[in-house]
């Protein structure tokens, strides 16, 4: 009873129809998900109005949007079944390889043949047929001598079968990599200004994007932002951002590493990426008593003219709204040159100042003095640790190799029968192809023509003239 | 748009239009001798199309892979390249220029309307993986588009009783069409596999995440899976002829949404294509 159920299940899983049905089901679910609004890519206000106008679609969107769907148990179960089915199908295909053999009586194969006679004897014809097959990169099979003639066989594309297997193997490795990646991945973001040092610890992350289920501790060694540079062309187009991080590694080695956008640095098993940057003005505020409640670099948002942000001055009731202008002379320029802020200062919600605060200058309001001696850059970094990424990329490589092999290599076989006749040799070139009958027909006809030309001298062309004159 | 670029662009557009008119006239007025002239005009247009791309590349200092203008310019070039390369072996494929050129003209028109500004590449696009990603994307989508076009001709030709009369004898034989559909779908699938891989590697370098279920990423995956299903039907289930032709045509929808759906939703790919 149990064996019968197991046998049925096995037969189900090795059925290609079942595997394709699972693939269709996975694709259909993803299609459903993408046709519905993806919540994370819409403004909250849009989603609120959408949920009121289309409550059913909104609820379906919550369930089927790809990030939620692909982490749901039902989808993972379906993907698991697809993996199992793919593995078993591949296993069965390798096991039953002989039934795929184009030499066998596979009814799906297309067959074609060309017959002609040539004046030379069978021995010469055989030599030239072998030479022609080699010329067209056919792998020669065994020569068979039968009552009805001599048979020479050639084959191409036998490795295409393995291309398919390699591709599916790569696909499985990718899925394993995805599982490893999602179970070990840590991703966090931290912000550091020029001249600032920060130990790489989870508590110093501004955002923890992802943490593995079992938890993870960052190494804790300090990183120090030595400098940051934004290269701007024509004052409008940024072409390179470069941060120099000094990293004190656990081994005691202190190294200065350059990070560019698209070029992360790697320290042991973690990668640090440059993500964003902005300006950090050094702001000093002196209160009427002569004390300094604020003397710090404030990491303000924005790097283009007109960027707005705000901050509060500790131990006071002052709140300051800022509008940033990186270049005093050219308001549209991105190149920082004599930057300034247009500030609006409120003391207990009462506006006490509005005006420009230039670098190196100070302004006075309500007994306070606010100065802006210098500007530095801040940079935003991402720190990642992912143990599955290597496996994933190996899977990518293997699956790509497999699919390329599948593309360039497709099964076809030719057989040349040579039989002595009254006026020379009768040649029968026959062959079969599994996937491309019309293209194969042309290939076979060309091959037959080449064999014929090889014997008869062929058309008048340079190669034949060279052969003639060289004897 | 640079001065040379604009000159080459308009010459290419006018030559494409001439090629289309000549090929269409050869079919309508049953004048086969006009078709080769149309084909040479298409080749000339392709030459100036290439020159436009080269002029743009020199002026901006990077391959044309960002903004709607550059993508349409490069994408249409790849579609025409496909037709030219395949016609090297299968002469009758040249007639497909008749169907492809109107699409090229519409896309070039749309590109020009996008007001192409010459600007250097932003730091996040300065990666070799981007060139690989976009090049393979164009190979994939142009192959799938050609496969869909072949599917349409297959279905039309399969309805005709006598395929040896004009204009049907201008098109490849029906068996060859079936083979070519599979060939293009396979090639497109190979290219799209590389597109997904390179995009994933680039995303990991740029954003620290190889996959983020961005709507365009998901559409690309759905397109890839759709063509994967078609290949399974054809290669393992033995589906041929009309069924595969219909599937090749239907699957183009996923491709169109992947490319043009970008304008509807803001995604991580938006700066690349707007």
Short mmCIF file of N, CA, C and O in Angstrom, two decimals, chain B residues 99-222:
data_model
loop_
_atom_site.label_atom_id
_atom_site.label_comp_id
_atom_site.label_asym_id
_atom_site.label_seq_id
_atom_site.Cartn_x
_atom_site.Cartn_y
_atom_site.Cartn_z
N UNK B 99 8.03 44.45 -41.89
CA UNK B 99 7.26 44.53 -40.64
C UNK B 99 8.04 45.25 -39.55
O UNK B 99 7.46 45.89 -38.67
N UNK B 100 9.34 45.11 -39.62
CA UNK B 100 10.19 45.65 -38.56
C UNK B 100 10.38 47.17 -38.70
O UNK B 100 10.38 47.89 -37.71
N UNK B 101 10.52 47.62 -39.95
CA UNK B 101 10.84 49.04 -40.17
C UNK B 101 9.77 49.99 -39.60
O UNK B 101 10.13 50.98 -38.95
N UNK B 102 8.46 49.72 -39.79
CA UNK B 102 7.49 50.63 -39.17
C UNK B 102 7.66 50.74 -37.65
O UNK B 102 7.56 51.83 -37.08
N UNK B 103 7.96 49.61 -37.01
CA UNK B 103 8.18 49.62 -35.55
C UNK B 103 9.40 50.47 -35.23
O UNK B 103 9.40 51.29 -34.29
N UNK B 104 10.46 50.30 -36.04
CA UNK B 104 11.69 51.09 -35.84
C UNK B 104 11.39 52.58 -35.97
O UNK B 104 11.81 53.40 -35.14
N UNK B 105 10.62 52.93 -37.00
CA UNK B 105 10.31 54.34 -37.24
C UNK B 105 9.50 54.93 -36.09
O UNK B 105 9.78 56.04 -35.63
N UNK B 106 8.52 54.16 -35.59
CA UNK B 106 7.70 54.66 -34.47
C UNK B 106 8.59 54.86 -33.24
O UNK B 106 8.53 55.89 -32.56
N UNK B 107 9.46 53.88 -33.00
CA UNK B 107 10.33 53.97 -31.80
C UNK B 107 11.35 55.10 -31.92
O UNK B 107 11.65 55.78 -30.93
N UNK B 108 11.86 55.31 -33.14
CA UNK B 108 12.81 56.42 -33.32
C UNK B 108 12.09 57.77 -33.16
O UNK B 108 12.64 58.71 -32.60
N UNK B 109 10.85 57.82 -33.64
CA UNK B 109 10.05 59.04 -33.47
C UNK B 109 9.82 59.32 -32.00
O UNK B 109 10.00 60.46 -31.54
N UNK B 110 9.47 58.28 -31.28
CA UNK B 110 9.25 58.42 -29.83
C UNK B 110 10.55 58.85 -29.14
O UNK B 110 10.54 59.70 -28.24
N UNK B 111 11.66 58.30 -29.63
CA UNK B 111 12.96 58.64 -29.06
C UNK B 111 13.26 60.13 -29.26
O UNK B 111 13.68 60.82 -28.34
N UNK B 112 12.99 60.60 -30.47
CA UNK B 112 13.30 62.00 -30.78
C UNK B 112 12.42 62.94 -29.94
O UNK B 112 12.88 63.99 -29.50
N UNK B 113 11.16 62.53 -29.73
CA UNK B 113 10.23 63.36 -28.93
C UNK B 113 10.69 63.46 -27.48
O UNK B 113 10.31 64.38 -26.77
N UNK B 114 11.51 62.49 -27.05
CA UNK B 114 11.96 62.47 -25.66
C UNK B 114 13.03 63.51 -25.37
O UNK B 114 13.55 63.58 -24.25
N UNK B 115 13.35 64.34 -26.36
CA UNK B 115 14.32 65.43 -26.24
C UNK B 115 15.65 64.97 -25.63
O UNK B 115 15.93 65.17 -24.45
N UNK B 116 16.43 64.28 -26.45
CA UNK B 116 17.67 63.68 -25.93
C UNK B 116 18.70 64.72 -25.51
O UNK B 116 19.11 65.54 -26.34
N UNK B 117 19.07 64.71 -24.28
CA UNK B 117 20.07 65.65 -23.76
C UNK B 117 21.40 64.91 -23.66
O UNK B 117 21.43 63.76 -23.21
N UNK B 118 22.46 65.60 -24.08
CA UNK B 118 23.78 64.99 -23.96
C UNK B 118 24.27 65.16 -22.53
O UNK B 118 24.41 66.30 -22.06
N UNK B 119 24.47 64.08 -21.84
CA UNK B 119 25.01 64.22 -20.49
C UNK B 119 25.85 63.00 -20.11
O UNK B 119 25.60 61.90 -20.59
N UNK B 120 26.83 63.23 -19.24
CA UNK B 120 27.67 62.09 -18.85
C UNK B 120 26.89 61.11 -17.98
O UNK B 120 25.82 61.43 -17.48
N UNK B 121 27.47 59.95 -17.82
CA UNK B 121 26.80 58.90 -17.08
C UNK B 121 26.92 59.12 -15.57
O UNK B 121 28.01 59.39 -15.08
N UNK B 122 25.81 59.00 -14.88
CA UNK B 122 25.81 59.15 -13.42
C UNK B 122 26.62 58.02 -12.77
O UNK B 122 26.74 56.94 -13.36
N UNK B 123 27.18 58.25 -11.58
CA UNK B 123 28.07 57.25 -10.97
C UNK B 123 27.43 55.85 -10.84
O UNK B 123 28.10 54.85 -11.03
N UNK B 124 26.13 55.81 -10.53
CA UNK B 124 25.52 54.47 -10.34
C UNK B 124 25.42 53.67 -11.63
O UNK B 124 25.23 52.46 -11.59
N UNK B 125 25.52 54.33 -12.78
CA UNK B 125 25.47 53.60 -14.05
C UNK B 125 26.85 53.27 -14.59
O UNK B 125 26.97 52.69 -15.67
N UNK B 126 27.89 53.67 -13.87
CA UNK B 126 29.24 53.40 -14.36
C UNK B 126 29.71 52.02 -13.91
O UNK B 126 30.46 51.87 -12.95
N UNK B 127 29.21 51.03 -14.62
CA UNK B 127 29.58 49.66 -14.30
C UNK B 127 29.56 48.84 -15.59
O UNK B 127 28.64 48.99 -16.41
N UNK B 128 30.56 47.96 -15.71
CA UNK B 128 30.58 47.08 -16.88
C UNK B 128 29.35 46.19 -16.92
O UNK B 128 28.88 45.80 -17.97
N UNK B 129 28.84 45.89 -15.73
CA UNK B 129 27.67 45.02 -15.67
C UNK B 129 26.46 45.67 -16.32
O UNK B 129 25.58 44.98 -16.83
N UNK B 130 26.44 47.00 -16.30
CA UNK B 130 25.31 47.70 -16.95
C UNK B 130 25.34 47.46 -18.46
O UNK B 130 24.31 47.16 -19.06
N UNK B 131 26.54 47.58 -19.06
CA UNK B 131 26.64 47.38 -20.52
C UNK B 131 26.20 45.95 -20.86
O UNK B 131 25.45 45.75 -21.82
N UNK B 132 26.69 45.02 -20.05
CA UNK B 132 26.35 43.61 -20.32
C UNK B 132 24.83 43.42 -20.17
O UNK B 132 24.18 42.81 -21.01
N UNK B 133 24.31 43.97 -19.09
CA UNK B 133 22.88 43.83 -18.77
C UNK B 133 22.01 44.39 -19.92
O UNK B 133 21.12 43.70 -20.43
N UNK B 134 22.31 45.61 -20.33
CA UNK B 134 21.48 46.26 -21.35
C UNK B 134 21.67 45.61 -22.72
O UNK B 134 20.70 45.37 -23.45
N UNK B 135 22.92 45.27 -23.06
CA UNK B 135 23.16 44.63 -24.37
C UNK B 135 22.39 43.33 -24.48
O UNK B 135 21.71 43.07 -25.48
N UNK B 136 22.49 42.50 -23.44
CA UNK B 136 21.78 41.22 -23.49
C UNK B 136 20.26 41.42 -23.44
O UNK B 136 19.52 40.63 -24.02
N UNK B 137 19.83 42.48 -22.76
CA UNK B 137 18.38 42.76 -22.73
C UNK B 137 17.90 43.03 -24.15
O UNK B 137 16.87 42.52 -24.58
N UNK B 138 18.69 43.81 -24.90
CA UNK B 138 18.28 44.11 -26.28
C UNK B 138 18.35 42.90 -27.18
O UNK B 138 17.49 42.70 -28.03
N UNK B 139 19.37 42.09 -26.99
CA UNK B 139 19.43 40.84 -27.77
C UNK B 139 18.19 40.00 -27.48
O UNK B 139 17.56 39.45 -28.38
N UNK B 140 17.86 39.91 -26.18
CA UNK B 140 16.72 39.07 -25.79
C UNK B 140 15.42 39.62 -26.38
O UNK B 140 14.69 38.89 -27.05
N UNK B 141 15.17 40.91 -26.16
CA UNK B 141 13.89 41.44 -26.57
C UNK B 141 13.76 41.53 -28.09
O UNK B 141 12.67 41.32 -28.63
N UNK B 142 14.88 41.80 -28.78
CA UNK B 142 14.76 41.82 -30.24
C UNK B 142 14.54 40.40 -30.77
O UNK B 142 13.77 40.21 -31.72
N UNK B 143 15.16 39.39 -30.15
CA UNK B 143 14.92 38.00 -30.59
C UNK B 143 13.48 37.60 -30.37
O UNK B 143 12.85 36.99 -31.23
N UNK B 144 12.95 37.95 -29.19
CA UNK B 144 11.56 37.58 -28.90
C UNK B 144 10.60 38.30 -29.85
O UNK B 144 9.60 37.71 -30.29
N UNK B 145 10.93 39.56 -30.17
CA UNK B 145 10.07 40.32 -31.09
C UNK B 145 10.09 39.66 -32.47
O UNK B 145 9.03 39.49 -33.09
N UNK B 146 11.29 39.27 -32.93
CA UNK B 146 11.39 38.62 -34.24
C UNK B 146 10.66 37.28 -34.21
O UNK B 146 9.94 36.93 -35.15
N UNK B 147 10.79 36.54 -33.10
CA UNK B 147 10.08 35.25 -32.97
C UNK B 147 8.58 35.47 -33.08
O UNK B 147 7.88 34.70 -33.75
N UNK B 148 8.09 36.51 -32.43
CA UNK B 148 6.65 36.83 -32.50
C UNK B 148 6.23 37.17 -33.93
O UNK B 148 5.20 36.71 -34.41
N UNK B 149 7.08 37.97 -34.62
CA UNK B 149 6.80 38.33 -36.02
C UNK B 149 6.76 37.09 -36.90
O UNK B 149 5.87 36.93 -37.74
N UNK B 150 7.70 36.18 -36.68
CA UNK B 150 7.73 34.93 -37.44
C UNK B 150 6.47 34.11 -37.15
O UNK B 150 5.92 33.46 -38.04
N UNK B 151 6.03 34.17 -35.90
CA UNK B 151 4.80 33.45 -35.51
C UNK B 151 3.60 33.98 -36.28
O UNK B 151 2.77 33.19 -36.76
N UNK B 152 3.52 35.30 -36.44
CA UNK B 152 2.39 35.90 -37.18
C UNK B 152 2.42 35.40 -38.63
O UNK B 152 1.40 34.95 -39.17
N UNK B 153 3.61 35.44 -39.24
CA UNK B 153 3.73 35.01 -40.64
C UNK B 153 3.40 33.52 -40.74
O UNK B 153 2.73 33.08 -41.69
N UNK B 154 3.83 32.75 -39.74
CA UNK B 154 3.54 31.31 -39.76
C UNK B 154 2.03 31.09 -39.80
O UNK B 154 1.52 30.31 -40.60
N UNK B 155 1.32 31.79 -38.94
CA UNK B 155 -0.13 31.60 -38.85
C UNK B 155 -0.82 32.05 -40.15
O UNK B 155 -1.72 31.38 -40.63
N UNK B 156 -0.34 33.16 -40.70
CA UNK B 156 -0.93 33.65 -41.96
C UNK B 156 -0.67 32.64 -43.08
O UNK B 156 -1.58 32.29 -43.83
N UNK B 157 0.58 32.20 -43.14
CA UNK B 157 0.95 31.29 -44.23
C UNK B 157 0.26 29.94 -44.10
O UNK B 157 -0.04 29.29 -45.11
N UNK B 158 0.03 29.50 -42.85
CA UNK B 158 -0.60 28.20 -42.65
C UNK B 158 -2.08 28.22 -43.06
O UNK B 158 -2.70 27.19 -43.24
N UNK B 159 -2.66 29.43 -43.22
CA UNK B 159 -4.06 29.53 -43.64
C UNK B 159 -4.20 29.54 -45.16
O UNK B 159 -5.28 29.33 -45.68
N UNK B 160 -3.07 29.82 -45.83
CA UNK B 160 -3.12 29.94 -47.29
C UNK B 160 -3.00 28.56 -47.92
O UNK B 160 -2.17 27.75 -47.50
N UNK B 161 -3.85 28.31 -48.93
CA UNK B 161 -3.83 26.98 -49.56
C UNK B 161 -2.60 26.81 -50.45
O UNK B 161 -1.92 25.81 -50.39
N UNK B 162 -2.33 27.81 -51.28
CA UNK B 162 -1.18 27.71 -52.17
C UNK B 162 -0.12 28.73 -51.74
O UNK B 162 -0.27 29.93 -51.97
N UNK B 163 0.94 28.21 -51.13
CA UNK B 163 1.97 29.13 -50.61
C UNK B 163 3.01 29.47 -51.67
O UNK B 163 3.92 30.25 -51.41
N UNK B 164 2.86 28.90 -52.85
CA UNK B 164 3.87 29.14 -53.89
C UNK B 164 3.53 30.31 -54.81
O UNK B 164 4.16 30.51 -55.83
N UNK B 165 2.48 31.04 -54.46
CA UNK B 165 2.14 32.22 -55.28
C UNK B 165 2.52 33.49 -54.53
O UNK B 165 2.70 33.48 -53.31
N UNK B 166 2.62 34.60 -55.31
CA UNK B 166 2.95 35.89 -54.70
C UNK B 166 1.80 36.34 -53.82
O UNK B 166 0.66 36.13 -54.18
N UNK B 167 1.98 37.03 -52.73
CA UNK B 167 3.28 37.38 -52.15
C UNK B 167 3.80 36.32 -51.17
O UNK B 167 4.83 36.52 -50.57
N UNK B 168 3.07 35.20 -51.02
CA UNK B 168 3.46 34.24 -49.97
C UNK B 168 4.80 33.59 -50.25
O UNK B 168 5.49 33.17 -49.31
N UNK B 169 5.16 33.47 -51.53
CA UNK B 169 6.46 32.84 -51.81
C UNK B 169 7.64 33.75 -51.49
O UNK B 169 8.78 33.34 -51.57
N UNK B 170 7.37 35.03 -51.14
CA UNK B 170 8.45 35.90 -50.68
C UNK B 170 8.92 35.51 -49.28
O UNK B 170 10.02 35.83 -48.86
N UNK B 171 8.02 34.87 -48.53
CA UNK B 171 8.33 34.53 -47.13
C UNK B 171 9.00 33.15 -47.05
O UNK B 171 8.82 32.32 -47.94
N UNK B 172 9.74 32.89 -45.97
CA UNK B 172 10.37 31.58 -45.82
C UNK B 172 9.33 30.44 -45.78
O UNK B 172 8.18 30.68 -45.44
N UNK B 173 9.79 29.23 -46.10
CA UNK B 173 8.90 28.08 -46.08
C UNK B 173 8.37 27.88 -44.66
O UNK B 173 9.04 28.21 -43.68
N UNK B 174 7.22 27.24 -44.58
CA UNK B 174 6.54 27.12 -43.28
C UNK B 174 7.35 26.30 -42.26
O UNK B 174 7.40 26.63 -41.08
N UNK B 175 8.04 25.26 -42.76
CA UNK B 175 8.86 24.44 -41.84
C UNK B 175 10.04 25.26 -41.30
O UNK B 175 10.40 25.14 -40.13
N UNK B 176 10.58 26.07 -42.20
CA UNK B 176 11.71 26.91 -41.78
C UNK B 176 11.25 27.96 -40.76
O UNK B 176 11.96 28.25 -39.79
N UNK B 177 10.04 28.48 -40.98
CA UNK B 177 9.50 29.45 -40.02
C UNK B 177 9.40 28.82 -38.63
O UNK B 177 9.75 29.44 -37.62
N UNK B 178 8.93 27.58 -38.60
CA UNK B 178 8.79 26.87 -37.33
C UNK B 178 10.15 26.71 -36.64
O UNK B 178 10.28 26.96 -35.44
N UNK B 179 11.15 26.35 -37.44
CA UNK B 179 12.52 26.20 -36.89
C UNK B 179 13.05 27.53 -36.37
O UNK B 179 13.67 27.60 -35.31
N UNK B 180 12.80 28.57 -37.18
CA UNK B 180 13.35 29.88 -36.80
C UNK B 180 12.70 30.42 -35.54
O UNK B 180 13.37 31.07 -34.74
N UNK B 181 11.40 30.16 -35.37
CA UNK B 181 10.73 30.61 -34.13
C UNK B 181 11.46 30.00 -32.93
O UNK B 181 11.83 30.70 -31.99
N UNK B 182 11.72 28.69 -33.01
CA UNK B 182 12.42 28.02 -31.90
C UNK B 182 13.82 28.59 -31.72
O UNK B 182 14.26 28.84 -30.59
N UNK B 183 14.51 28.83 -32.82
CA UNK B 183 15.88 29.34 -32.76
C UNK B 183 15.92 30.72 -32.06
O UNK B 183 16.76 30.96 -31.21
N UNK B 184 14.98 31.59 -32.46
CA UNK B 184 14.94 32.93 -31.88
C UNK B 184 14.52 32.90 -30.42
O UNK B 184 15.05 33.65 -29.60
N UNK B 185 13.55 32.03 -30.11
CA UNK B 185 13.12 31.94 -28.70
C UNK B 185 14.29 31.43 -27.85
O UNK B 185 14.56 31.96 -26.76
N UNK B 186 15.00 30.44 -28.37
CA UNK B 186 16.15 29.88 -27.62
C UNK B 186 17.23 30.94 -27.43
O UNK B 186 17.75 31.11 -26.32
N UNK B 187 17.54 31.65 -28.51
CA UNK B 187 18.58 32.67 -28.41
C UNK B 187 18.16 33.78 -27.44
O UNK B 187 18.95 34.23 -26.62
N UNK B 188 16.89 34.18 -27.56
CA UNK B 188 16.37 35.19 -26.64
C UNK B 188 16.43 34.73 -25.20
O UNK B 188 16.76 35.51 -24.30
N UNK B 189 16.15 33.45 -25.00
CA UNK B 189 16.18 32.90 -23.64
C UNK B 189 17.61 32.91 -23.08
O UNK B 189 17.82 33.27 -21.92
N UNK B 190 18.56 32.54 -23.94
CA UNK B 190 19.99 32.58 -23.52
C UNK B 190 20.36 34.02 -23.13
O UNK B 190 20.94 34.27 -22.07
N UNK B 191 19.98 34.96 -24.01
CA UNK B 191 20.33 36.37 -23.77
C UNK B 191 19.63 36.89 -22.51
O UNK B 191 20.23 37.62 -21.72
N UNK B 192 18.37 36.48 -22.33
CA UNK B 192 17.67 37.00 -21.16
C UNK B 192 18.22 36.39 -19.86
O UNK B 192 18.23 37.05 -18.82
N UNK B 193 18.69 35.15 -19.96
CA UNK B 193 19.33 34.55 -18.78
C UNK B 193 20.53 35.40 -18.37
O UNK B 193 20.70 35.73 -17.19
N UNK B 194 21.34 35.78 -19.37
CA UNK B 194 22.52 36.60 -19.08
C UNK B 194 22.09 37.97 -18.57
O UNK B 194 22.75 38.54 -17.70
N UNK B 195 21.00 38.49 -19.14
CA UNK B 195 20.51 39.80 -18.70
C UNK B 195 20.14 39.75 -17.21
O UNK B 195 20.52 40.64 -16.45
N UNK B 196 19.43 38.71 -16.83
CA UNK B 196 19.02 38.59 -15.42
C UNK B 196 20.23 38.42 -14.51
O UNK B 196 20.31 39.01 -13.44
N UNK B 197 21.18 37.58 -14.97
CA UNK B 197 22.38 37.33 -14.16
C UNK B 197 23.20 38.61 -13.99
O UNK B 197 23.55 38.99 -12.87
N UNK B 198 23.45 39.29 -15.12
CA UNK B 198 24.29 40.50 -15.03
C UNK B 198 23.58 41.59 -14.24
O UNK B 198 24.22 42.32 -13.47
N UNK B 199 22.26 41.70 -14.42
CA UNK B 199 21.49 42.69 -13.67
C UNK B 199 21.57 42.41 -12.18
O UNK B 199 21.69 43.32 -11.36
N UNK B 200 21.52 41.14 -11.86
CA UNK B 200 21.56 40.73 -10.47
C UNK B 200 22.92 41.04 -9.83
O UNK B 200 23.00 41.54 -8.70
N UNK B 201 23.99 40.77 -10.60
CA UNK B 201 25.34 41.05 -10.09
C UNK B 201 25.53 42.57 -9.92
O UNK B 201 26.05 43.04 -8.91
N UNK B 202 25.06 43.30 -10.91
CA UNK B 202 25.16 44.77 -10.85
C UNK B 202 24.38 45.31 -9.65
O UNK B 202 24.87 46.16 -8.89
N UNK B 203 23.16 44.81 -9.48
CA UNK B 203 22.32 45.25 -8.36
C UNK B 203 23.01 44.97 -7.03
O UNK B 203 22.96 45.78 -6.10
N UNK B 204 23.68 43.82 -6.95
CA UNK B 204 24.36 43.47 -5.71
C UNK B 204 25.53 44.42 -5.44
O UNK B 204 25.77 44.80 -4.29
N UNK B 205 26.22 44.83 -6.51
CA UNK B 205 27.32 45.79 -6.33
C UNK B 205 26.81 47.19 -6.00
O UNK B 205 27.44 47.93 -5.25
N UNK B 206 25.67 47.54 -6.58
CA UNK B 206 25.17 48.91 -6.44
C UNK B 206 24.31 49.10 -5.19
O UNK B 206 24.50 50.05 -4.43
N UNK B 207 23.36 48.18 -4.99
CA UNK B 207 22.41 48.35 -3.89
C UNK B 207 22.64 47.36 -2.75
O UNK B 207 21.91 47.37 -1.76
N UNK B 208 23.59 46.44 -2.96
CA UNK B 208 23.85 45.45 -1.92
C UNK B 208 22.80 44.36 -1.87
O UNK B 208 22.71 43.62 -0.89
N UNK B 209 21.99 44.26 -2.90
CA UNK B 209 20.96 43.24 -2.91
C UNK B 209 20.78 42.76 -4.35
O UNK B 209 20.61 43.58 -5.25
N UNK B 210 20.89 41.44 -4.56
CA UNK B 210 20.84 40.93 -5.93
C UNK B 210 19.44 40.88 -6.49
O UNK B 210 19.23 40.77 -7.68
N UNK B 211 18.44 40.96 -5.63
CA UNK B 211 17.06 40.91 -6.11
C UNK B 211 16.20 41.68 -5.12
O UNK B 211 16.31 41.44 -3.91
N UNK B 212 15.35 42.57 -5.62
CA UNK B 212 14.55 43.34 -4.66
C UNK B 212 13.06 43.33 -5.01
O UNK B 212 12.32 44.15 -4.50
N UNK B 213 12.65 42.42 -5.90
CA UNK B 213 11.25 42.34 -6.33
C UNK B 213 10.72 43.68 -6.82
O UNK B 213 9.57 44.02 -6.60
N UNK B 214 11.61 44.43 -7.42
CA UNK B 214 11.21 45.65 -8.11
C UNK B 214 10.22 45.22 -9.22
O UNK B 214 10.40 44.15 -9.82
N UNK B 215 9.14 46.00 -9.52
CA UNK B 215 8.16 45.55 -10.51
C UNK B 215 8.78 45.14 -11.85
O UNK B 215 8.36 44.16 -12.45
N UNK B 216 9.79 45.89 -12.28
CA UNK B 216 10.41 45.54 -13.57
C UNK B 216 11.18 44.22 -13.46
O UNK B 216 11.16 43.40 -14.38
N UNK B 217 11.85 44.04 -12.33
CA UNK B 217 12.57 42.77 -12.12
C UNK B 217 11.59 41.61 -12.19
O UNK B 217 11.85 40.59 -12.83
N UNK B 218 10.45 41.79 -11.52
CA UNK B 218 9.47 40.71 -11.49
C UNK B 218 8.91 40.44 -12.89
O UNK B 218 8.76 39.29 -13.29
N UNK B 219 8.65 41.52 -13.64
CA UNK B 219 8.18 41.33 -15.02
C UNK B 219 9.22 40.59 -15.85
O UNK B 219 8.87 39.73 -16.66
N UNK B 220 10.49 40.96 -15.68
CA UNK B 220 11.55 40.28 -16.43
C UNK B 220 11.57 38.80 -16.08
O UNK B 220 11.73 37.95 -16.96
N UNK B 221 11.39 38.51 -14.79
CA UNK B 221 11.38 37.11 -14.37
C UNK B 221 10.18 36.38 -14.97
O UNK B 221 10.32 35.25 -15.44
N UNK B 222 9.02 37.06 -14.97
CA UNK B 222 7.81 36.44 -15.54
C UNK B 222 8.03 36.20 -17.04
O UNK B 222 7.68 35.13 -17.57
#
